[in-house]
Structure formats: structure tokens, C-alpha cells
């Protein structure tokens, strides 16, 4: 039986044609013919597109087209608030109430100078320089509740916020950071892992020089003697007694100031921080020392 079955199978194969691209077909019903629409006659008529117009010819209007009337971006005038909004510097707001809350929760140490790094590590803000962020804006919300004597550095603030900080026995200054320096200050560990020397902080542009040299705004480029006089005038204006910063255990803290070219407290431009060996590498070449000198 086995040999007879093999013989019949071979005879059947010999009688069948060879398999080629000519005799290969799809299974019946596997493909359906696409219905052609839009050619007129009994095969679709207008195809649901109407008799004429842009919807039938598929010539859609551009975005903002309002049917022949004047579009809204030409009818509505441009308000001055939105002028140059795409290139305007942005400052992330942090209120005095939130700062006091972070200090009470132990997320910010008032015994150390407070700058952008302190706010980022405490989770108060998230800085991305590609969003045109240039620092911290200290708002006056909760000014009557702020009591922490801190050494604070921000990039924008108001007169009431300055009075609230100085009334509690603290000091405040406005410091400018270019985008590169601000990114390094916001993410110091990422920068230290690169093994690059700390760059010099750039000076403010021309349109910000007046603000950062104004002693009434506590600019970091202003005269310290003028700041002492403005501190007294501000205390007389708001009616509080100005604390004496030359006495007490915090006098060393309030004296700490960054150099105009310095990014980190205690670290000079040109230094390399080696996190693996826990070492600080300083330049010894005379030209490098002259380049990084503030």
C-alpha cells in the first residue's frame, strides 16, 4: 500500500503544472475591488462632496481663514504686555511665605548663604535656561510672617520684600547670572562630573546695568556704603528698627558675598572639582591665573 500510494502521488505531481508567478492566485474573497468614487455617472455622482467649491476640489483654506472677513489677528490690536514676549527674560516666583516654610521644614539651612542652588535642591523651583529663565523672583507674599535672618541672593525682588528680609535681621542682594552660569549654579553636580574648570560669571547686559548697580535694589555691583544708607532709609520708611549686623553670631554669615565673577560661594573661577578623589585642582600657570582672576 505504501509503494502504491507513493506511485499515485508522483503521477499526480507529474500531471500538475509547475508552480510559477503565472499560476499563483489569492484565495477567493481575500481581496475586494476598491470602489472608485468621484468620476461622475452612475459610479458615485458627486461622491457626497457637493456640486462645486473648495470642499469638492479639496482646496482647503489656510489656518486662520475666516471666510473672507478680516481675521482676528488683524482685528484685535496688540497689547503692550505681549510685546517681545518670546524674548523676554523670565524669573521664577518664590514667595517669602514659601521661603519661610522651606526653612521651617529644614529643606533650606538659614545658617548658610541662600542662592539659586538652595532653591533648586529644596525643590522650590526647576530651572531650565532654554525657557529663557534667568533666576529667582522673590515676591512679597507673606512678608508679615517672614522672621528668618538669612543671607539671601536672588535675581529680582520688590521693595517690600527687601524690607521684610532686613527687618528680620537678614541681608539680601540681587545678582545677575548669564544662562551658562545659571545652568551651572542650578545643577552643580552635573557640571562637576564633567571635569571642567569653573568659568567666570559674565557681567549684566546694558539694559540691566542700572538695576544691578542700584543700591536701593541691593544690586551686587552697587557701593556697599550706599547700601548701608539705603538700609536705614528703608527702615525709616516702613517704620521698623534696623538690626545691628556687626554684632551677634551671624555677623560672619552676613559678610559673605560673591565676587562679580564668582558663581559658587567659596569656589573661584578656574578651579576644577574632582568628585572622585574629593580634591580641588587650582591653576598654577601664570596666564591661567591672570585669565581667571576677577
Short mmCIF file of C-alpha atoms in Angstrom, two decimals:
data_model
loop_
_atom_site.label_atom_id
_atom_site.label_comp_id
_atom_site.label_asym_id
_atom_site.label_seq_id
_atom_site.Cartn_x
_atom_site.Cartn_y
_atom_site.Cartn_z
CA UNK A 1 0.00 0.00 0.00
CA UNK A 2 2.83 2.32 0.78
CA UNK A 3 4.53 1.89 -2.56
CA UNK A 4 1.22 2.19 -4.44
CA UNK A 5 0.36 5.45 -2.61
CA UNK A 6 3.75 6.91 -3.42
CA UNK A 7 3.32 5.94 -7.06
CA UNK A 8 -0.06 7.65 -7.30
CA UNK A 9 1.28 10.81 -5.62
CA UNK A 10 4.18 11.00 -8.06
CA UNK A 11 1.86 10.53 -11.01
CA UNK A 12 -0.37 13.38 -9.70
CA UNK A 13 2.60 15.71 -9.34
CA UNK A 14 3.78 14.89 -12.86
CA UNK A 15 0.36 15.70 -14.26
CA UNK A 16 0.05 19.08 -12.46
CA UNK A 17 1.71 22.26 -13.90
CA UNK A 18 4.76 23.75 -12.31
CA UNK A 19 4.25 26.50 -9.65
CA UNK A 20 5.22 29.92 -11.02
CA UNK A 21 4.17 33.55 -10.80
CA UNK A 22 1.77 32.90 -13.67
CA UNK A 23 -0.45 30.38 -11.84
CA UNK A 24 -0.24 31.80 -8.28
CA UNK A 25 -3.56 33.32 -7.20
CA UNK A 26 -5.01 34.72 -4.00
CA UNK A 27 -7.68 32.83 -2.17
CA UNK A 28 -11.18 33.60 -3.38
CA UNK A 29 -12.67 36.53 -1.44
CA UNK A 30 -9.36 37.67 0.14
CA UNK A 31 -9.32 40.92 -1.82
CA UNK A 32 -12.14 43.24 -2.71
CA UNK A 33 -12.13 45.67 -5.54
CA UNK A 34 -11.93 49.28 -4.34
CA UNK A 35 -14.97 51.34 -5.22
CA UNK A 36 -13.94 54.26 -7.39
CA UNK A 37 -15.71 57.44 -6.39
CA UNK A 38 -15.90 60.91 -7.82
CA UNK A 39 -15.86 60.08 -11.53
CA UNK A 40 -19.45 61.01 -12.27
CA UNK A 41 -22.14 58.94 -13.92
CA UNK A 42 -23.66 56.00 -12.11
CA UNK A 43 -20.47 55.20 -10.21
CA UNK A 44 -20.75 57.76 -7.44
CA UNK A 45 -22.13 61.00 -8.79
CA UNK A 46 -20.83 63.86 -6.66
CA UNK A 47 -19.46 61.40 -4.09
CA UNK A 48 -21.03 63.38 -1.24
CA UNK A 49 -18.82 66.36 -1.91
CA UNK A 50 -21.44 68.68 -3.37
CA UNK A 51 -21.57 70.25 -6.80
CA UNK A 52 -18.70 72.77 -6.57
CA UNK A 53 -16.47 74.66 -4.20
CA UNK A 54 -13.35 74.10 -2.11
CA UNK A 55 -14.80 71.05 -0.34
CA UNK A 56 -15.31 69.22 -3.64
CA UNK A 57 -11.94 70.19 -5.13
CA UNK A 58 -10.14 69.61 -1.78
CA UNK A 59 -8.55 73.09 -1.86
CA UNK A 60 -8.80 73.84 1.84
CA UNK A 61 -8.12 77.40 3.09
CA UNK A 62 -5.07 78.19 5.22
CA UNK A 63 -5.17 78.26 9.02
CA UNK A 64 -6.80 81.44 10.28
CA UNK A 65 -9.02 81.99 7.25
CA UNK A 66 -12.47 83.21 8.35
CA UNK A 67 -14.49 83.13 5.16
CA UNK A 68 -13.40 86.39 3.61
CA UNK A 69 -13.72 88.55 6.72
CA UNK A 70 -10.77 90.21 8.42
CA UNK A 71 -9.04 87.58 10.61
CA UNK A 72 -8.90 88.02 14.36
CA UNK A 73 -5.15 88.65 14.44
CA UNK A 74 -5.75 91.75 12.33
CA UNK A 75 -8.98 92.89 14.03
CA UNK A 76 -7.64 92.75 17.62
CA UNK A 77 -4.85 95.21 18.44
CA UNK A 78 -1.62 94.04 20.06
CA UNK A 79 -1.43 94.99 23.73
CA UNK A 80 1.93 96.26 25.08
CA UNK A 81 2.03 93.45 27.66
CA UNK A 82 2.70 90.86 24.93
CA UNK A 83 5.32 92.90 23.11
CA UNK A 84 8.59 90.93 22.75
CA UNK A 85 7.14 88.19 24.94
CA UNK A 86 9.08 85.47 23.10
CA UNK A 87 12.42 87.04 24.03
CA UNK A 88 11.54 88.44 27.46
CA UNK A 89 13.55 87.25 30.46
CA UNK A 90 11.58 85.03 32.83
CA UNK A 91 12.08 84.83 36.61
CA UNK A 92 10.54 82.01 38.63
CA UNK A 93 8.47 83.40 41.55
CA UNK A 94 9.18 82.26 45.11
CA UNK A 95 7.25 83.98 47.89
CA UNK A 96 8.59 84.90 51.32
CA UNK A 97 5.95 82.63 52.81
CA UNK A 98 7.27 79.67 50.84
CA UNK A 99 10.85 80.51 51.79
CA UNK A 100 9.89 80.59 55.47
CA UNK A 101 8.08 77.26 55.06
CA UNK A 102 11.16 75.65 53.48
CA UNK A 103 13.32 76.92 56.33
CA UNK A 104 10.88 75.63 58.97
CA UNK A 105 10.76 72.23 57.26
CA UNK A 106 14.56 72.02 57.28
CA UNK A 107 14.89 71.93 53.49
CA UNK A 108 16.88 75.19 53.45
CA UNK A 109 19.57 75.88 56.04
CA UNK A 110 19.40 79.51 57.25
CA UNK A 111 22.93 79.19 58.67
CA UNK A 112 24.33 79.06 55.13
CA UNK A 113 24.08 81.60 52.29
CA UNK A 114 20.96 81.00 50.17
CA UNK A 115 21.16 81.29 46.39
CA UNK A 116 19.71 79.56 43.33
CA UNK A 117 21.32 76.23 44.26
CA UNK A 118 19.49 76.21 47.60
CA UNK A 119 16.09 76.77 45.96
CA UNK A 120 16.68 74.07 43.33
CA UNK A 121 17.89 71.47 45.84
CA UNK A 122 14.93 72.24 48.12
CA UNK A 123 12.53 71.53 45.26
CA UNK A 124 11.10 75.05 45.22
CA UNK A 125 11.85 75.66 41.53
CA UNK A 126 13.05 73.79 38.47
CA UNK A 127 15.26 75.91 36.26
CA UNK A 128 15.63 75.33 32.53
CA UNK A 129 17.70 78.01 30.82
CA UNK A 130 16.21 77.05 27.42
CA UNK A 131 12.90 78.52 28.67
CA UNK A 132 14.58 81.96 29.00
CA UNK A 133 14.72 81.61 32.80
CA UNK A 134 17.23 83.99 34.38
CA UNK A 135 16.78 83.27 38.08
CA UNK A 136 14.52 83.72 41.08
CA UNK A 137 11.90 86.41 41.68
CA UNK A 138 11.30 86.86 45.42
CA UNK A 139 7.71 88.01 45.84
CA UNK A 140 6.35 89.84 48.90
CA UNK A 141 3.57 87.34 49.67
CA UNK A 142 3.82 86.52 53.37
CA UNK A 143 6.10 89.46 54.18
CA UNK A 144 4.45 89.93 57.58
CA UNK A 145 5.21 86.28 58.52
CA UNK A 146 8.86 86.16 57.49
CA UNK A 147 11.18 86.06 60.51
CA UNK A 148 14.30 84.16 59.38
CA UNK A 149 17.60 86.13 59.45
CA UNK A 150 19.14 84.87 56.21
CA UNK A 151 21.84 85.85 53.75
CA UNK A 152 19.85 85.76 50.51
CA UNK A 153 20.76 86.22 46.86
CA UNK A 154 18.04 86.45 44.19
CA UNK A 155 17.73 87.98 40.73
CA UNK A 156 14.55 90.05 41.09
CA UNK A 157 12.57 91.40 44.03
CA UNK A 158 10.48 94.32 45.31
CA UNK A 159 10.99 97.00 47.92
CA UNK A 160 8.59 95.33 50.35
CA UNK A 161 10.45 92.02 50.10
CA UNK A 162 13.75 93.76 50.83
CA UNK A 163 12.21 95.45 53.87
CA UNK A 164 10.82 92.12 55.16
CA UNK A 165 14.21 90.39 54.91
CA UNK A 166 16.15 93.25 56.52
CA UNK A 167 13.56 93.73 59.27
CA UNK A 168 14.10 90.12 60.36
CA UNK A 169 17.86 90.69 60.66
CA UNK A 170 18.89 89.36 57.26
CA UNK A 171 20.60 90.64 54.16
CA UNK A 172 19.59 90.40 50.51
CA UNK A 173 21.35 91.13 47.24
CA UNK A 174 20.47 90.99 43.57
CA UNK A 175 22.96 89.08 41.43
CA UNK A 176 22.94 88.58 37.67
CA UNK A 177 23.80 85.21 36.10
CA UNK A 178 24.20 84.57 32.41
CA UNK A 179 22.48 81.41 31.09
CA UNK A 180 25.64 79.29 31.25
CA UNK A 181 26.46 80.36 34.81
CA UNK A 182 22.86 79.91 35.91
CA UNK A 183 22.75 76.39 34.49
CA UNK A 184 25.98 75.52 36.33
CA UNK A 185 24.66 77.02 39.56
CA UNK A 186 21.36 75.14 39.24
CA UNK A 187 22.98 71.75 38.54
CA UNK A 188 26.42 71.81 40.18
CA UNK A 189 26.91 68.02 40.42
CA UNK A 190 26.31 67.54 36.71
CA UNK A 191 28.89 70.21 35.96
CA UNK A 192 31.49 68.87 38.42
CA UNK A 193 31.28 65.41 36.86
CA UNK A 194 32.41 66.84 33.52
CA UNK A 195 35.79 67.77 34.98
CA UNK A 196 35.75 71.27 33.51
CA UNK A 197 37.10 74.41 35.18
CA UNK A 198 34.54 76.76 36.71
CA UNK A 199 34.02 79.63 34.24
CA UNK A 200 33.77 83.30 35.09
CA UNK A 201 30.33 84.78 35.54
CA UNK A 202 29.54 87.36 32.89
CA UNK A 203 28.56 90.91 33.73
CA UNK A 204 24.95 92.03 33.14
CA UNK A 205 23.92 93.38 29.73
CA UNK A 206 23.48 97.05 29.08
CA UNK A 207 19.75 97.14 29.84
CA UNK A 208 20.28 95.58 33.32
CA UNK A 209 23.29 97.58 34.46
CA UNK A 210 21.16 100.26 36.12
CA UNK A 211 19.27 97.72 38.20
CA UNK A 212 22.28 95.75 39.43
CA UNK A 213 24.20 98.93 40.27
CA UNK A 214 21.29 100.48 42.17
CA UNK A 215 21.87 100.37 45.97
CA UNK A 216 18.14 100.79 46.67
CA UNK A 217 17.55 97.47 44.91
CA UNK A 218 20.57 95.89 46.64
CA UNK A 219 22.42 95.28 43.40
CA UNK A 220 25.59 93.28 43.74
CA UNK A 221 27.55 95.90 41.75
CA UNK A 222 26.45 98.83 43.91
CA UNK A 223 28.52 100.69 46.51
CA UNK A 224 28.41 98.98 49.95
CA UNK A 225 28.42 102.34 51.73
CA UNK A 226 25.38 103.44 49.74
CA UNK A 227 23.64 100.19 50.67
CA UNK A 228 24.11 100.96 54.37
CA UNK A 229 22.47 104.34 53.91
CA UNK A 230 19.58 102.89 51.91
CA UNK A 231 19.02 100.23 54.57
CA UNK A 232 18.47 102.97 57.12
CA UNK A 233 16.18 104.96 54.80
CA UNK A 234 14.09 101.86 54.07
CA UNK A 235 13.73 101.11 57.79
CA UNK A 236 12.51 104.65 58.41
CA UNK A 237 10.08 104.39 55.51
CA UNK A 238 8.42 101.18 56.76
CA UNK A 239 8.77 102.02 60.43
CA UNK A 240 10.92 99.24 61.92
CA UNK A 241 14.16 99.19 63.87
CA UNK A 242 17.12 98.11 61.80
CA UNK A 243 19.06 95.26 63.47
CA UNK A 244 22.81 95.67 64.01
CA UNK A 245 24.61 93.20 61.75
CA UNK A 246 28.04 93.88 63.24
CA UNK A 247 27.18 92.02 66.42
CA UNK A 248 25.95 88.54 67.19
CA UNK A 249 26.84 85.09 65.95
CA UNK A 250 25.62 85.74 62.41
CA UNK A 251 27.90 88.64 61.57
CA UNK A 252 30.26 86.33 59.64
CA UNK A 253 27.33 84.92 57.65
CA UNK A 254 26.06 88.33 56.57
CA UNK A 255 29.51 89.38 55.41
CA UNK A 256 29.70 86.60 52.84
CA UNK A 257 29.40 87.97 49.33
CA UNK A 258 30.25 86.60 45.93
CA UNK A 259 32.69 88.29 43.66
CA UNK A 260 31.04 89.69 40.48
CA UNK A 261 32.83 86.98 38.51
CA UNK A 262 32.20 84.18 41.02
CA UNK A 263 29.47 81.55 40.62
CA UNK A 264 29.73 79.45 43.81
CA UNK A 265 30.38 80.52 47.37
CA UNK A 266 33.95 79.54 48.30
CA UNK A 267 34.92 78.35 44.79
CA UNK A 268 36.88 80.61 42.48
CA UNK A 269 36.77 80.63 38.66
CA UNK A 270 39.31 78.29 37.12
CA UNK A 271 39.11 75.64 39.84
CA UNK A 272 38.29 72.03 38.91
CA UNK A 273 36.26 69.96 41.40
CA UNK A 274 37.27 66.27 41.37
CA UNK A 275 34.39 64.40 42.98
CA UNK A 276 36.09 61.01 42.68
CA UNK A 277 39.23 61.99 44.61
CA UNK A 278 37.43 64.65 46.64
CA UNK A 279 40.01 67.21 45.62
CA UNK A 280 40.07 70.75 44.26
CA UNK A 281 42.51 71.44 41.42
CA UNK A 282 43.72 75.02 41.09
CA UNK A 283 45.52 76.51 38.08
CA UNK A 284 49.26 77.08 38.57
CA UNK A 285 50.07 78.63 35.21
CA UNK A 286 50.52 82.39 35.39
CA UNK A 287 48.47 83.05 32.25
CA UNK A 288 45.55 80.94 33.53
CA UNK A 289 45.64 82.67 36.88
CA UNK A 290 45.55 86.05 35.14
CA UNK A 291 42.68 84.91 32.89
CA UNK A 292 40.51 83.65 35.73
CA UNK A 293 41.32 86.50 38.08
CA UNK A 294 38.24 88.55 38.87
#
